[in-house]
Short mmCIF file of C-alpha atoms and ligand atoms in Angstrom, two decimals:
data_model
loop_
_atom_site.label_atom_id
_atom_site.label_comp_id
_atom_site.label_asym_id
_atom_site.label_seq_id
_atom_site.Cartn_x
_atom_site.Cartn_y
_atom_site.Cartn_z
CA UNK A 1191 0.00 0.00 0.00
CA UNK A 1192 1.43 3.45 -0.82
CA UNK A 1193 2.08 6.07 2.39
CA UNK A 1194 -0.51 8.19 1.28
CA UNK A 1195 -3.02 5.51 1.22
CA UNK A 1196 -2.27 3.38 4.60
CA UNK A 1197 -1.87 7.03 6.41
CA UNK A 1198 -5.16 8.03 4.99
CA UNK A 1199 -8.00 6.67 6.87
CA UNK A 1200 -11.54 7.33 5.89
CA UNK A 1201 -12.97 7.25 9.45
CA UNK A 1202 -12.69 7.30 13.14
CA UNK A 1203 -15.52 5.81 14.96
CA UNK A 1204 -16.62 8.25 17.99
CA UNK A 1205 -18.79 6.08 20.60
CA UNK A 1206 -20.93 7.86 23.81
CA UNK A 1207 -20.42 6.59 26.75
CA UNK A 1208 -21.68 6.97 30.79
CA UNK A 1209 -20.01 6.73 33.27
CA UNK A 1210 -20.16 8.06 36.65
CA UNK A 1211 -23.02 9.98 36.01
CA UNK A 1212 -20.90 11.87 33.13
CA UNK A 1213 -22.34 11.64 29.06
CA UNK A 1214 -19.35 12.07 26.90
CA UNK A 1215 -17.63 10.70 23.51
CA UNK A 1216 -14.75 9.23 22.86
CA UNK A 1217 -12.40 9.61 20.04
CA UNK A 1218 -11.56 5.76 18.69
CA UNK A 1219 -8.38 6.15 17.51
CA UNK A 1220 -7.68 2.56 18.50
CA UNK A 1221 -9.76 1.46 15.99
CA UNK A 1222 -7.66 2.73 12.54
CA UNK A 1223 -5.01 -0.32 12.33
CA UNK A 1224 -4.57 -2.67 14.69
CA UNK A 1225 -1.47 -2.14 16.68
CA UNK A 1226 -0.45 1.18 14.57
CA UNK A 1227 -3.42 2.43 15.96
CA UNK A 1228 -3.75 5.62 18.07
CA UNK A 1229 -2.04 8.81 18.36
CA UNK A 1230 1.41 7.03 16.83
CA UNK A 1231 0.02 6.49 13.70
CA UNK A 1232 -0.47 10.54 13.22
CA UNK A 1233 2.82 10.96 14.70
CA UNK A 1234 4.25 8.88 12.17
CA UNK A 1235 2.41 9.98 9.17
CA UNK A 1236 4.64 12.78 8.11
CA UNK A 1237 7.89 10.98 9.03
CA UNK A 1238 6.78 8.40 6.17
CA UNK A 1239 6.26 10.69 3.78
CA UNK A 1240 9.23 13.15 4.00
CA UNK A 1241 11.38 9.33 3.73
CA UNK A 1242 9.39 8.24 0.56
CA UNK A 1243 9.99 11.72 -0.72
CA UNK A 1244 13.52 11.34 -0.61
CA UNK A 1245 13.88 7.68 -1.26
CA UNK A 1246 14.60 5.91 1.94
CA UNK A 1247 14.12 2.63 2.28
CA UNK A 1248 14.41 1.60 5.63
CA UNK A 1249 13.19 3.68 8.89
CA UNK A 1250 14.93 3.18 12.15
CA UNK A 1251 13.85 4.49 15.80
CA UNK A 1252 13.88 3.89 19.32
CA UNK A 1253 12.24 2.39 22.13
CA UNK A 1254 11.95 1.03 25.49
CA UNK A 1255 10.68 -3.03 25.46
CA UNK A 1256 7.00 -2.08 25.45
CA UNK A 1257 7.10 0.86 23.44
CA UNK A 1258 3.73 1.34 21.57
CA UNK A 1259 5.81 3.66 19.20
CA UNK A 1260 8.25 0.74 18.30
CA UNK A 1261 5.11 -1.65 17.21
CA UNK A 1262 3.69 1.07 15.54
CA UNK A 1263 6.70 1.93 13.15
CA UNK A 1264 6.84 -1.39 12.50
CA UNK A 1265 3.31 -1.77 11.56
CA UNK A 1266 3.90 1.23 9.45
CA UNK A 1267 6.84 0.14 7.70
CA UNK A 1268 5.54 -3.13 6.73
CA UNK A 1269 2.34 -1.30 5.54
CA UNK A 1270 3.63 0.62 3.24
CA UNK A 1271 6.45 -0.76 2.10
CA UNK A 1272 9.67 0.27 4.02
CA UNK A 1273 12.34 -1.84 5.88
CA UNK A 1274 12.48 -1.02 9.67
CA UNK A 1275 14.69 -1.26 12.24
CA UNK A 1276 14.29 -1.28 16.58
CA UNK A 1277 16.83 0.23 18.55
CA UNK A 1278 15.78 -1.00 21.86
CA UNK A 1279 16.82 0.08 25.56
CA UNK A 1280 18.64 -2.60 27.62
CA UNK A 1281 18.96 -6.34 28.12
CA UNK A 1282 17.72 -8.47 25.33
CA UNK A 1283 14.12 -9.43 25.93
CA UNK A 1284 10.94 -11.11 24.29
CA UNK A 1285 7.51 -9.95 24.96
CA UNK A 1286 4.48 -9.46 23.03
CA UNK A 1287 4.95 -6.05 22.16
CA UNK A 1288 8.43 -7.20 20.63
CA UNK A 1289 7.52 -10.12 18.98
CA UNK A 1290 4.19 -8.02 17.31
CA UNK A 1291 7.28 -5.67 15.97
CA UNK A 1292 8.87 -8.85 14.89
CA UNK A 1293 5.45 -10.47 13.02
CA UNK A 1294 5.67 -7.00 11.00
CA UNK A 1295 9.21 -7.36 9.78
CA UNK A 1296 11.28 -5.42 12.07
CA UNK A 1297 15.04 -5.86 12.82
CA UNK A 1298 15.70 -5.67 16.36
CA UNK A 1299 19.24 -4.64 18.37
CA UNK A 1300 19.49 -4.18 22.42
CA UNK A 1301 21.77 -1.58 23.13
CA UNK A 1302 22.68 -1.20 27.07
CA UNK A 1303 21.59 1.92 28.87
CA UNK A 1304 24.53 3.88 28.87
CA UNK A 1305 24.64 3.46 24.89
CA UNK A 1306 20.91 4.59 24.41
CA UNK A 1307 21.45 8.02 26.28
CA UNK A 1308 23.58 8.66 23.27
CA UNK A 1309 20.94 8.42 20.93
CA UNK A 1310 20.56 12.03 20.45
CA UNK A 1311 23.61 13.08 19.47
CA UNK A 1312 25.21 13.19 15.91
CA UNK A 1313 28.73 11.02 16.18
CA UNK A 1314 26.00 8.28 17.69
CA UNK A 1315 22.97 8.63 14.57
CA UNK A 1316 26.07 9.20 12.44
CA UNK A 1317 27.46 5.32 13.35
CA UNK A 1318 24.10 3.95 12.89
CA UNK A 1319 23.17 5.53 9.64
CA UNK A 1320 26.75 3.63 8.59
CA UNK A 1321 25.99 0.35 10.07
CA UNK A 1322 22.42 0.49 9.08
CA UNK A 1323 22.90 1.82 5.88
CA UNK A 1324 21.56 4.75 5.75
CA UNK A 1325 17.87 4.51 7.03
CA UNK A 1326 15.32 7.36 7.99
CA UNK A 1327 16.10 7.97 11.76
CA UNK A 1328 12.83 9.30 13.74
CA UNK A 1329 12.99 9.85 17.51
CA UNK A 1330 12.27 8.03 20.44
CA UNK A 1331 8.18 8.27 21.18
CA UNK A 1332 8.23 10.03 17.42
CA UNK A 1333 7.85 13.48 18.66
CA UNK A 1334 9.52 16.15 15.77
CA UNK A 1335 8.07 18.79 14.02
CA UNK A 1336 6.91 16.56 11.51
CA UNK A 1337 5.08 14.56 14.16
CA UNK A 1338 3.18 17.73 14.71
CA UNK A 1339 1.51 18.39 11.17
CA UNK A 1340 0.31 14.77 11.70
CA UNK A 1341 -1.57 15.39 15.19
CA UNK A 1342 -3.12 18.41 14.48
CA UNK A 1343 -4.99 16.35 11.57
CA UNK A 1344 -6.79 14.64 14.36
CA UNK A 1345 -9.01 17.21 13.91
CA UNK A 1346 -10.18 16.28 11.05
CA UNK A 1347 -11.71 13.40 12.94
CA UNK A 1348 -13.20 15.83 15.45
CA UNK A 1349 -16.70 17.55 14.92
CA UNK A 1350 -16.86 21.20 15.75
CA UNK A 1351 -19.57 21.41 18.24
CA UNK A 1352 -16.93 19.60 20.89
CA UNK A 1353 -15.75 22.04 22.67
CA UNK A 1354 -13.50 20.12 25.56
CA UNK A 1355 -10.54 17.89 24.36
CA UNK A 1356 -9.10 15.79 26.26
CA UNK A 1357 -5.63 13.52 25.50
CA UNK A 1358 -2.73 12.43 27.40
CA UNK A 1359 0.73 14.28 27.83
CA UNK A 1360 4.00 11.11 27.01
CA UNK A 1361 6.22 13.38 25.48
CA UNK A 1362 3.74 16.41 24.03
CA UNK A 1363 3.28 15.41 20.27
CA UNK A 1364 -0.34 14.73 20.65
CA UNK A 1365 -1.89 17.60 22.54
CA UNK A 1366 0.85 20.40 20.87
CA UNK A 1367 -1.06 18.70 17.60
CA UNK A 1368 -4.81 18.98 19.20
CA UNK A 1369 -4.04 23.00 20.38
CA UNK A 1370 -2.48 24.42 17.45
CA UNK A 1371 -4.98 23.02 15.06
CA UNK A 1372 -8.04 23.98 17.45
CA UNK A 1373 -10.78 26.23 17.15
CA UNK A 1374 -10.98 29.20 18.86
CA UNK A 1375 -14.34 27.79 21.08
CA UNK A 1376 -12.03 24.56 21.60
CA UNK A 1377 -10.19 23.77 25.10
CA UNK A 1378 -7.99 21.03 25.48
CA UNK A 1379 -7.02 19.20 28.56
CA UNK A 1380 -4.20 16.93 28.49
CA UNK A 1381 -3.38 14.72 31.44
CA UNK A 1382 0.83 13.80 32.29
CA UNK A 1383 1.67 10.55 32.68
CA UNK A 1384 4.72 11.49 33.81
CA UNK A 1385 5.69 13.09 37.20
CA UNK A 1386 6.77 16.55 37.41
CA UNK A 1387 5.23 19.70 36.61
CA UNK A 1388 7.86 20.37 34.16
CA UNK A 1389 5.95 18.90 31.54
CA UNK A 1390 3.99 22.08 31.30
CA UNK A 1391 6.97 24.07 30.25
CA UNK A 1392 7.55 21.11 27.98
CA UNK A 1393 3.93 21.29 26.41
CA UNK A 1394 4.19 25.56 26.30
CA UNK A 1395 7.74 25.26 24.47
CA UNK A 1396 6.13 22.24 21.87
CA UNK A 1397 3.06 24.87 21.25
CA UNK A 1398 4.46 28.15 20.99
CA UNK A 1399 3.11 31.56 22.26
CA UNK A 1400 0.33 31.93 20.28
CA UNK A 1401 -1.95 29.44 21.32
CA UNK A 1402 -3.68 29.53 24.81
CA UNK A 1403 -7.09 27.54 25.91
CA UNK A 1404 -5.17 24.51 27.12
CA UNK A 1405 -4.61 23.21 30.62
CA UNK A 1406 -2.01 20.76 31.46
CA UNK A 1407 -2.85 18.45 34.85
CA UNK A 1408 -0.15 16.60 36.70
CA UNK A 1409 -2.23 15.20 39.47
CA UNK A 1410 -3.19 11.80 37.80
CA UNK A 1411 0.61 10.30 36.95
CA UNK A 1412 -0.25 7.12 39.56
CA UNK A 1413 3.78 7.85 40.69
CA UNK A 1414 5.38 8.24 37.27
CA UNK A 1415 5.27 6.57 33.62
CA UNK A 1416 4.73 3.09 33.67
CA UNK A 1417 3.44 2.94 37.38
CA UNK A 1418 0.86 2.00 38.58
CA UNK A 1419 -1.24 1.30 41.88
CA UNK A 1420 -4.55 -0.96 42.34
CA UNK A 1421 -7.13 2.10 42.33
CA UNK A 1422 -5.91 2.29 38.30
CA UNK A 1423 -6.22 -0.96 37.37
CA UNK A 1424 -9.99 -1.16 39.64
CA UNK A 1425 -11.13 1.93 37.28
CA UNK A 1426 -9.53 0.77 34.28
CA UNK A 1427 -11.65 -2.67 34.95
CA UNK A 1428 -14.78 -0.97 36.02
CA UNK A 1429 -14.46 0.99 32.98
CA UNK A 1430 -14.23 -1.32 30.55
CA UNK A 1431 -17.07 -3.19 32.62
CA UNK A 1432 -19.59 -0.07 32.20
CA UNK A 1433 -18.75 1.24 28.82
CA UNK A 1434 -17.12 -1.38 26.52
CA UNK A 1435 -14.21 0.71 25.91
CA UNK A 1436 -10.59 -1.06 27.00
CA UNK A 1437 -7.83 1.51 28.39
CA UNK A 1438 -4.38 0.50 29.06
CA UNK A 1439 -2.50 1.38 32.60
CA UNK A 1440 0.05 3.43 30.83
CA UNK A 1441 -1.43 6.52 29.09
CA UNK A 1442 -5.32 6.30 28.59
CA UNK A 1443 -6.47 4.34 31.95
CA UNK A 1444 -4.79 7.62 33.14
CA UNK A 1445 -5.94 10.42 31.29
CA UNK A 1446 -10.01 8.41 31.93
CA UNK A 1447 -9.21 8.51 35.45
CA UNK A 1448 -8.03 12.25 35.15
CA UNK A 1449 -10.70 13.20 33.68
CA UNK A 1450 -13.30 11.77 35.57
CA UNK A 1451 -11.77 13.11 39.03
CA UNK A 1452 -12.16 16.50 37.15
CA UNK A 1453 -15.80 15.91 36.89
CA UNK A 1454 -16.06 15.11 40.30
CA UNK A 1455 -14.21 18.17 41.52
CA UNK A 1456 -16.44 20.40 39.88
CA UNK A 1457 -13.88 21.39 37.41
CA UNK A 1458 -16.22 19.89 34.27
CA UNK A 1459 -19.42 21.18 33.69
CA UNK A 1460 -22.16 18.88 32.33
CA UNK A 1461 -22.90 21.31 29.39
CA UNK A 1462 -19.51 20.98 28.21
CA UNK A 1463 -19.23 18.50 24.99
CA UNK A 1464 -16.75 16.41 26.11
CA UNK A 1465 -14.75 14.33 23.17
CA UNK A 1466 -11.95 12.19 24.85
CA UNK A 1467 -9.23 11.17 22.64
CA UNK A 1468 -8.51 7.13 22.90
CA UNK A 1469 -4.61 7.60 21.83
CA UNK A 1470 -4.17 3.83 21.44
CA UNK A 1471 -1.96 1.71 23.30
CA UNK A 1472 -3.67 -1.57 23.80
CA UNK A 1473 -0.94 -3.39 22.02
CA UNK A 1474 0.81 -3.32 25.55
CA UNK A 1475 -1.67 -4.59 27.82
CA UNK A 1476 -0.66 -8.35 26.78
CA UNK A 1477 2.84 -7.56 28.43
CA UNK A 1478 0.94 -5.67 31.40
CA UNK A 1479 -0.89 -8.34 32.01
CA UNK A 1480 2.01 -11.23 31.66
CA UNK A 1481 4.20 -9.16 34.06
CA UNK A 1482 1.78 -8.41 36.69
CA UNK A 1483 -0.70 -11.02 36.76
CA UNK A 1484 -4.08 -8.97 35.65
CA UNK A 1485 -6.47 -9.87 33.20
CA UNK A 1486 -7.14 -6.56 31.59
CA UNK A 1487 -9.27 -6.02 28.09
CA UNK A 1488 -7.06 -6.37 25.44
CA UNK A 1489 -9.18 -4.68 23.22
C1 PLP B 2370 2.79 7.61 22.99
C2 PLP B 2370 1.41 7.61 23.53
C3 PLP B 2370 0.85 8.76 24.10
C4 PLP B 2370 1.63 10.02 24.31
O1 PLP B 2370 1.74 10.78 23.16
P1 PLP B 2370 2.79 11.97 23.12
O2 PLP B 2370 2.62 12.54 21.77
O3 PLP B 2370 4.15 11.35 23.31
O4 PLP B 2370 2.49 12.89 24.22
C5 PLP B 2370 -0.47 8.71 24.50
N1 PLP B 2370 -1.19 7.57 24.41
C6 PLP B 2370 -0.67 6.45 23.89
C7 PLP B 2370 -1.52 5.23 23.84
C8 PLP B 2370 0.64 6.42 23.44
O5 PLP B 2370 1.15 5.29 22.93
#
């Protein structure tokens, strides 16, 4: 299939849910390609297409041993005709995430820690565009200005009369995407994963001056990225009970949660017309589940 076409998709299915007394819709974007789905796929859209244009063959990026961005570049690649390779952060490992990556054709190489701090500078990307031979490098998590064009095409998928986004904050790509190409009635509310409040400076350098009607919340982060505690996973699994609709522990169980203690705190009003964005991410429940024991919706 050519870039254009598999980066293309003709719809996004929005579904209306209740819960906790709260009416709102949520943004599928699980639903476009299995695995590739979500937020990486929009992220990724541009990267393809500036390496078709000038006649790569192979892309290569980086990710930690769950990484939804690493399954999703592979899915990509496959799709649409590129080679890819996986730069992956420490000890070699198998999982389902990296054996999904694998299915879809991608070469995989564990580099240690130390190694993988490098990966930003240009005597490191300079090696492995040698040993590699010369592939199209995109970051780790995908986030570049490229990545940016992509997300604020989400909109496209988004009717106007919603005027509350909401999306989760990884590294930025997403919501910097959902506020520049907003409306002016449009507020988006992005939820951290991560712990800090620097992320807001983060999200304010990603979207420049111009743009204002966002909020950033760091209250939800459930002690930093990848953790966890059992009040998440009970919501996620009451959730998925009331509604239908699986989230994973990582990013979207998170930003749900978040927004749902914003509705109890008074913060969301019931006239608001709520659109949640479903960034993806289920790919990595299977290796949730194998590590810790749960039995969370895998989709
Ligand atoms: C990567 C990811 C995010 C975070 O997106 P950023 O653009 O890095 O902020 C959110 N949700 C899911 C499911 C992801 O995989």
């Amino acid at each position: 299939m050519s870039v254009q076409k598999f980066f293309s998709p003709e719809d996004v299915p929005i579904q209306r849910v209740q819960f906790a007394g709260l009416i709102f819709d949520i943004l599928r974007l699980d639903k476009i390609h299995q695995g590739a789905s979500g937020n990486k796929f929009f992220k990724l859209k541009y990267n393809f297409i500036e390496a078709e244009k000038n006649g790569y063959k192979k892309i290569l990026t980086f990710g930690g041993a769950f990484s939804n961005h690493i399954v999703a570049t592979a899915i990509s690649a496959k799709s649409s005709g590129f080679k890819s390779i996986g730069i992956i952060r420490g000890e070699k490992v198998n999982n389902p995430s990296l054996k999904l990556a694998q299915k879809y054709g991608m070469e995989l190489h564990f580099i240690d820690r130390e190694d993988y701090r490098k990966k930003e500078t240009d005597d490191f990307l300079d090696e492995l565009k040698r040993k590699y031979d010369n592939p199209f490098i995109i970051p780790e998590g995908g986030t570049n200005d490229l990545a940016l064009n992509g997300t604020a095409e989400i909109h496209n998928f988004i009717p106007e009369h919603y005027n509350l986004i909401t999306a989760c904050f990884g590294t930025g790509g997403t919501l910097a995407g959902l506020i520049e190409g907003k409306s002016d009635h449009q507020k988006v509310l992005g939820v951290s994963v991560l712990k800090g409040d620097w992320v807001k400076d983060e999200l304010k350098n990603l979207v420049g001056k111009n743009n204002d009607n966002w909020n950033l919340t760091t209250n939800y982060h459930f002690g930093g990225y990848a953790k966890w505690k059992h009040e998440l996973i009970d919501f996620i699994t009451e959730f998925y009970e009331k509604t239908g609709v699986p989230l994973d522990p990582v990013y979207t169980g998170k930003m749900m949660y978040g927004l749902m203690m914003e509705w109890k705190k008074d913060n969301i009003s019931s006239d608001d017309h709520i659109l949640a964005i479903h960034s993806g991410g289920l790919q990595g429940i299977a290796g949730f589940n194998e590590r810790f024991g749960f039995n969370l919706a895998e989709r």
